[in-house]
């Protein structure tokens, strides 16, 4: 079980480290849009319509959120609404992690995935593109990332549950979350 959790953690860590470069690219694209529009007064940049750059920023923003959420969960950098967690004993914290993942995170991912599936299938069926003329024609791919989000977050919840279970049963003393100052 520990190897399963480690494999899930490795996938989500790699995904997060790759997708974080999207933030830098987002800034560069937005800068290019501003330069094209206000310095050169043009609607194209290097022969590419400016709408591609603008939509590229939106696509990257969506990708960063959808693919980076499991990474944030892995490193315990997600937003929490728990008042007593920090003051609780390690056993209560492990129980909270286990049942929180089981009763909240996994069902939420199921509802999101189930709700998104018809929209994603419809978008892929028609290869849905941009609403803008000359826009990026791959909107269906962006919509499919909502299902990838569900898979990555569900897998990370499973990893958290495994690590909490191992701690609760005395088979591991490893922390559920790694501590990192680089995030």
PDB file of C-alpha atoms in Angstrom:
ATOM      1  CA  UNK A   1       0.000   0.000   0.000  1.00  0.00           C
ATOM      2  CA  UNK A   2       2.859   2.342   0.764  1.00  0.00           C
ATOM      3  CA  UNK A   3       4.149   1.885  -2.808  1.00  0.00           C
ATOM      4  CA  UNK A   4       0.743   2.833  -4.238  1.00  0.00           C
ATOM      5  CA  UNK A   5       0.706   6.039  -2.188  1.00  0.00           C
ATOM      6  CA  UNK A   6       4.300   6.780  -3.240  1.00  0.00           C
ATOM      7  CA  UNK A   7       3.438   6.250  -6.928  1.00  0.00           C
ATOM      8  CA  UNK A   8       0.413   8.552  -6.697  1.00  0.00           C
ATOM      9  CA  UNK A   9       2.497  11.166  -4.893  1.00  0.00           C
ATOM     10  CA  UNK A  10       5.217  10.927  -7.545  1.00  0.00           C
ATOM     11  CA  UNK A  11       2.724  11.423 -10.410  1.00  0.00           C
ATOM     12  CA  UNK A  12       1.087  14.415  -8.722  1.00  0.00           C
ATOM     13  CA  UNK A  13       4.446  15.907  -7.777  1.00  0.00           C
ATOM     14  CA  UNK A  14       5.705  15.643 -11.356  1.00  0.00           C
ATOM     15  CA  UNK A  15       2.443  17.031 -12.746  1.00  0.00           C
ATOM     16  CA  UNK A  16       2.618  19.988 -10.375  1.00  0.00           C
ATOM     17  CA  UNK A  17       6.248  20.730 -11.138  1.00  0.00           C
ATOM     18  CA  UNK A  18       5.568  20.681 -14.876  1.00  0.00           C
ATOM     19  CA  UNK A  19       2.377  22.723 -14.740  1.00  0.00           C
ATOM     20  CA  UNK A  20       3.960  25.427 -12.588  1.00  0.00           C
ATOM     21  CA  UNK A  21       5.846  26.539 -15.706  1.00  0.00           C
ATOM     22  CA  UNK A  22       2.442  27.416 -17.123  1.00  0.00           C
ATOM     23  CA  UNK A  23       2.328  30.364 -14.745  1.00  0.00           C
ATOM     24  CA  UNK A  24       5.501  31.822 -16.235  1.00  0.00           C
ATOM     25  CA  UNK A  25       4.195  31.201 -19.745  1.00  0.00           C
ATOM     26  CA  UNK A  26       0.916  32.878 -18.767  1.00  0.00           C
ATOM     27  CA  UNK A  27       2.785  36.022 -17.728  1.00  0.00           C
ATOM     28  CA  UNK A  28       4.822  36.009 -20.946  1.00  0.00           C
ATOM     29  CA  UNK A  29       1.697  35.606 -23.102  1.00  0.00           C
ATOM     30  CA  UNK A  30      -0.117  38.404 -21.298  1.00  0.00           C
ATOM     31  CA  UNK A  31       2.924  40.635 -21.687  1.00  0.00           C
ATOM     32  CA  UNK A  32       2.991  39.827 -25.422  1.00  0.00           C
ATOM     33  CA  UNK A  33      -0.693  40.768 -25.745  1.00  0.00           C
ATOM     34  CA  UNK A  34      -0.101  44.116 -24.032  1.00  0.00           C
ATOM     35  CA  UNK A  35       2.945  44.862 -26.192  1.00  0.00           C
ATOM     36  CA  UNK A  36       1.137  43.877 -29.393  1.00  0.00           C
ATOM     37  CA  UNK A  37      -1.933  45.918 -28.589  1.00  0.00           C
ATOM     38  CA  UNK A  38      -0.531  49.057 -26.986  1.00  0.00           C
ATOM     39  CA  UNK A  39       2.986  49.357 -28.389  1.00  0.00           C
ATOM     40  CA  UNK A  40       2.546  48.029 -31.921  1.00  0.00           C
ATOM     41  CA  UNK A  41      -1.247  48.602 -32.252  1.00  0.00           C
ATOM     42  CA  UNK A  42      -1.670  45.263 -33.974  1.00  0.00           C
ATOM     43  CA  UNK A  43      -4.032  42.321 -33.637  1.00  0.00           C
ATOM     44  CA  UNK A  44      -1.360  39.808 -34.615  1.00  0.00           C
ATOM     45  CA  UNK A  45       2.021  38.977 -33.175  1.00  0.00           C
ATOM     46  CA  UNK A  46       4.539  36.971 -35.189  1.00  0.00           C
ATOM     47  CA  UNK A  47       1.689  36.163 -37.589  1.00  0.00           C
ATOM     48  CA  UNK A  48      -0.428  34.663 -34.796  1.00  0.00           C
ATOM     49  CA  UNK A  49      -3.770  36.306 -33.959  1.00  0.00           C
ATOM     50  CA  UNK A  50      -3.688  38.120 -30.620  1.00  0.00           C
ATOM     51  CA  UNK A  51      -6.831  36.262 -29.602  1.00  0.00           C
ATOM     52  CA  UNK A  52      -4.686  33.094 -29.428  1.00  0.00           C
ATOM     53  CA  UNK A  53      -2.445  34.770 -26.886  1.00  0.00           C
ATOM     54  CA  UNK A  54      -5.434  36.024 -24.889  1.00  0.00           C
ATOM     55  CA  UNK A  55      -7.131  32.638 -24.922  1.00  0.00           C
ATOM     56  CA  UNK A  56      -3.784  30.999 -24.205  1.00  0.00           C
ATOM     57  CA  UNK A  57      -3.684  32.894 -20.916  1.00  0.00           C
ATOM     58  CA  UNK A  58      -7.170  31.606 -20.058  1.00  0.00           C
ATOM     59  CA  UNK A  59      -6.245  28.031 -21.074  1.00  0.00           C
ATOM     60  CA  UNK A  60      -3.061  28.114 -18.990  1.00  0.00           C
ATOM     61  CA  UNK A  61      -4.906  29.541 -16.025  1.00  0.00           C
ATOM     62  CA  UNK A  62      -7.457  26.738 -16.200  1.00  0.00           C
ATOM     63  CA  UNK A  63      -4.758  24.116 -16.670  1.00  0.00           C
ATOM     64  CA  UNK A  64      -2.775  25.423 -13.716  1.00  0.00           C
ATOM     65  CA  UNK A  65      -5.772  25.214 -11.412  1.00  0.00           C
ATOM     66  CA  UNK A  66      -7.109  21.881 -12.674  1.00  0.00           C
ATOM     67  CA  UNK A  67      -3.768  20.084 -12.805  1.00  0.00           C
ATOM     68  CA  UNK A  68      -2.186  21.832  -9.826  1.00  0.00           C
ATOM     69  CA  UNK A  69      -4.854  21.103  -7.211  1.00  0.00           C
ATOM     70  CA  UNK A  70      -3.636  17.570  -6.467  1.00  0.00           C
ATOM     71  CA  UNK A  71      -0.084  18.933  -6.183  1.00  0.00           C
ATOM     72  CA  UNK A  72      -1.301  21.458  -3.593  1.00  0.00           C
ATOM     73  CA  UNK A  73      -3.026  18.625  -1.713  1.00  0.00           C
ATOM     74  CA  UNK A  74       0.155  16.544  -1.813  1.00  0.00           C
ATOM     75  CA  UNK A  75       2.161  19.283  -0.121  1.00  0.00           C
ATOM     76  CA  UNK A  76      -0.697  20.300   2.211  1.00  0.00           C
ATOM     77  CA  UNK A  77      -0.905  23.758   0.646  1.00  0.00           C
ATOM     78  CA  UNK A  78      -4.617  23.556  -0.045  1.00  0.00           C
ATOM     79  CA  UNK A  79      -7.093  25.792   1.772  1.00  0.00           C
ATOM     80  CA  UNK A  80      -8.503  24.140   4.876  1.00  0.00           C
ATOM     81  CA  UNK A  81     -11.473  24.985   7.022  1.00  0.00           C
ATOM     82  CA  UNK A  82     -10.488  23.190  10.178  1.00  0.00           C
ATOM     83  CA  UNK A  83     -10.298  25.087  13.404  1.00  0.00           C
ATOM     84  CA  UNK A  84      -9.096  22.344  15.734  1.00  0.00           C
ATOM     85  CA  UNK A  85      -6.871  20.279  13.425  1.00  0.00           C
ATOM     86  CA  UNK A  86      -3.536  21.832  14.422  1.00  0.00           C
ATOM     87  CA  UNK A  87      -4.239  21.379  18.117  1.00  0.00           C
ATOM     88  CA  UNK A  88      -5.502  17.799  17.758  1.00  0.00           C
ATOM     89  CA  UNK A  89      -3.439  14.707  18.555  1.00  0.00           C
ATOM     90  CA  UNK A  90      -1.709  12.920  15.654  1.00  0.00           C
ATOM     91  CA  UNK A  91      -4.323  10.130  15.869  1.00  0.00           C
ATOM     92  CA  UNK A  92      -7.210  12.589  15.525  1.00  0.00           C
ATOM     93  CA  UNK A  93      -5.392  14.290  12.648  1.00  0.00           C
ATOM     94  CA  UNK A  94      -4.972  10.929  10.889  1.00  0.00           C
ATOM     95  CA  UNK A  95      -8.654  10.103  11.436  1.00  0.00           C
ATOM     96  CA  UNK A  96      -9.565  13.544  10.075  1.00  0.00           C
ATOM     97  CA  UNK A  97      -7.431  12.992   6.979  1.00  0.00           C
ATOM     98  CA  UNK A  98      -8.814   9.514   6.370  1.00  0.00           C
ATOM     99  CA  UNK A  99     -12.491  10.337   6.821  1.00  0.00           C
ATOM    100  CA  UNK A 100     -12.191  13.793   5.259  1.00  0.00           C
ATOM    101  CA  UNK A 101     -10.830  12.227   2.087  1.00  0.00           C
ATOM    102  CA  UNK A 102     -13.356   9.391   2.153  1.00  0.00           C
ATOM    103  CA  UNK A 103     -16.461  11.422   2.979  1.00  0.00           C
ATOM    104  CA  UNK A 104     -15.733  14.763   1.319  1.00  0.00           C
ATOM    105  CA  UNK A 105     -12.982  14.749  -1.308  1.00  0.00           C
ATOM    106  CA  UNK A 106     -13.856  11.501  -3.093  1.00  0.00           C
ATOM    107  CA  UNK A 107     -17.618  12.176  -3.275  1.00  0.00           C
ATOM    108  CA  UNK A 108     -16.950  15.740  -4.461  1.00  0.00           C
ATOM    109  CA  UNK A 109     -14.702  14.434  -7.250  1.00  0.00           C
ATOM    110  CA  UNK A 110     -17.387  11.918  -8.197  1.00  0.00           C
ATOM    111  CA  UNK A 111     -20.047  14.641  -8.414  1.00  0.00           C
ATOM    112  CA  UNK A 112     -17.779  16.959 -10.416  1.00  0.00           C
ATOM    113  CA  UNK A 113     -16.763  14.177 -12.805  1.00  0.00           C
ATOM    114  CA  UNK A 114     -20.329  12.931 -13.241  1.00  0.00           C
ATOM    115  CA  UNK A 115     -21.565  16.478 -13.869  1.00  0.00           C
ATOM    116  CA  UNK A 116     -18.780  17.324 -16.307  1.00  0.00           C
ATOM    117  CA  UNK A 117     -18.876  14.094 -18.311  1.00  0.00           C
ATOM    118  CA  UNK A 118     -21.815  14.956 -20.633  1.00  0.00           C
ATOM    119  CA  UNK A 119     -20.310  18.369 -21.395  1.00  0.00           C
ATOM    120  CA  UNK A 120     -16.890  16.852 -22.100  1.00  0.00           C
ATOM    121  CA  UNK A 121     -18.346  14.103 -24.307  1.00  0.00           C
ATOM    122  CA  UNK A 122     -20.385  16.670 -26.233  1.00  0.00           C
ATOM    123  CA  UNK A 123     -17.374  18.947 -26.676  1.00  0.00           C
ATOM    124  CA  UNK A 124     -15.242  16.064 -27.991  1.00  0.00           C
ATOM    125  CA  UNK A 125     -18.019  14.892 -30.315  1.00  0.00           C
ATOM    126  CA  UNK A 126     -18.022  18.202 -32.168  1.00  0.00           C
ATOM    127  CA  UNK A 127     -14.365  19.078 -31.490  1.00  0.00           C
ATOM    128  CA  UNK A 128     -15.563  22.279 -29.818  1.00  0.00           C
ATOM    129  CA  UNK A 129     -13.422  25.284 -30.505  1.00  0.00           C
ATOM    130  CA  UNK A 130     -13.255  28.885 -29.464  1.00  0.00           C
ATOM    131  CA  UNK A 131     -16.265  31.164 -29.429  1.00  0.00           C
ATOM    132  CA  UNK A 132     -14.053  33.856 -30.947  1.00  0.00           C
ATOM    133  CA  UNK A 133     -13.353  33.992 -34.676  1.00  0.00           C
ATOM    134  CA  UNK A 134      -9.740  32.877 -35.228  1.00  0.00           C
ATOM    135  CA  UNK A 135      -9.591  31.601 -31.631  1.00  0.00           C
ATOM    136  CA  UNK A 136      -7.874  28.461 -30.360  1.00  0.00           C
ATOM    137  CA  UNK A 137      -9.791  25.467 -31.759  1.00  0.00           C
ATOM    138  CA  UNK A 138      -9.076  23.120 -28.835  1.00  0.00           C
ATOM    139  CA  UNK A 139     -11.672  24.053 -26.239  1.00  0.00           C
ATOM    140  CA  UNK A 140     -12.696  20.401 -26.003  1.00  0.00           C
ATOM    141  CA  UNK A 141      -9.242  19.506 -24.663  1.00  0.00           C
ATOM    142  CA  UNK A 142      -9.497  22.159 -21.964  1.00  0.00           C
ATOM    143  CA  UNK A 143     -12.907  20.821 -20.945  1.00  0.00           C
ATOM    144  CA  UNK A 144     -11.502  17.290 -20.709  1.00  0.00           C
ATOM    145  CA  UNK A 145      -9.052  18.510 -18.068  1.00  0.00           C
ATOM    146  CA  UNK A 146     -11.962  18.691 -15.628  1.00  0.00           C
ATOM    147  CA  UNK A 147     -12.029  14.883 -15.730  1.00  0.00           C
ATOM    148  CA  UNK A 148      -8.249  14.715 -15.340  1.00  0.00           C
ATOM    149  CA  UNK A 149      -8.677  16.982 -12.299  1.00  0.00           C
ATOM    150  CA  UNK A 150     -11.105  14.477 -10.797  1.00  0.00           C
ATOM    151  CA  UNK A 151      -8.717  11.586 -11.377  1.00  0.00           C
ATOM    152  CA  UNK A 152      -5.657  13.372  -9.950  1.00  0.00           C
ATOM    153  CA  UNK A 153      -7.470  14.723  -6.889  1.00  0.00           C
ATOM    154  CA  UNK A 154      -9.185  11.376  -6.226  1.00  0.00           C
ATOM    155  CA  UNK A 155      -5.847   9.614  -6.490  1.00  0.00           C
ATOM    156  CA  UNK A 156      -4.275  12.098  -4.072  1.00  0.00           C
ATOM    157  CA  UNK A 157      -7.165  11.579  -1.646  1.00  0.00           C
ATOM    158  CA  UNK A 158      -6.554   7.826  -1.908  1.00  0.00           C
ATOM    159  CA  UNK A 159      -2.859   8.376  -1.183  1.00  0.00           C
ATOM    160  CA  UNK A 160      -3.745  10.477   1.853  1.00  0.00           C
ATOM    161  CA  UNK A 161      -6.116   7.780   3.070  1.00  0.00           C
ATOM    162  CA  UNK A 162      -3.473   5.076   2.642  1.00  0.00           C
ATOM    163  CA  UNK A 163      -0.866   7.064   4.571  1.00  0.00           C
ATOM    164  CA  UNK A 164      -3.372   7.892   7.330  1.00  0.00           C
ATOM    165  CA  UNK A 165      -4.453   4.242   7.539  1.00  0.00           C
ATOM    166  CA  UNK A 166      -0.847   3.056   7.809  1.00  0.00           C
ATOM    167  CA  UNK A 167      -0.215   5.537  10.614  1.00  0.00           C
ATOM    168  CA  UNK A 168      -3.444   4.605  12.414  1.00  0.00           C
ATOM    169  CA  UNK A 169      -2.601   0.896  12.297  1.00  0.00           C
ATOM    170  CA  UNK A 170       0.984   1.462  13.447  1.00  0.00           C
ATOM    171  CA  UNK A 171       2.539   0.277  10.171  1.00  0.00           C
ATOM    172  CA  UNK A 172       4.152   3.627   9.465  1.00  0.00           C
ATOM    173  CA  UNK A 173       5.314   6.644  11.361  1.00  0.00           C
ATOM    174  CA  UNK A 174       6.000   8.697   8.227  1.00  0.00           C
ATOM    175  CA  UNK A 175       4.164  12.027   8.089  1.00  0.00           C
ATOM    176  CA  UNK A 176       1.182  12.214   5.752  1.00  0.00           C
ATOM    177  CA  UNK A 177       2.464  15.452   4.272  1.00  0.00           C
ATOM    178  CA  UNK A 178       6.004  16.379   3.470  1.00  0.00           C
ATOM    179  CA  UNK A 179       7.174  19.744   4.701  1.00  0.00           C
ATOM    180  CA  UNK A 180       8.534  22.029   2.034  1.00  0.00           C
ATOM    181  CA  UNK A 181       9.446  25.694   2.177  1.00  0.00           C
ATOM    182  CA  UNK A 182       9.846  25.975  -1.588  1.00  0.00           C
ATOM    183  CA  UNK A 183       6.128  26.186  -2.347  1.00  0.00           C
TER     184      UNK A 183
END
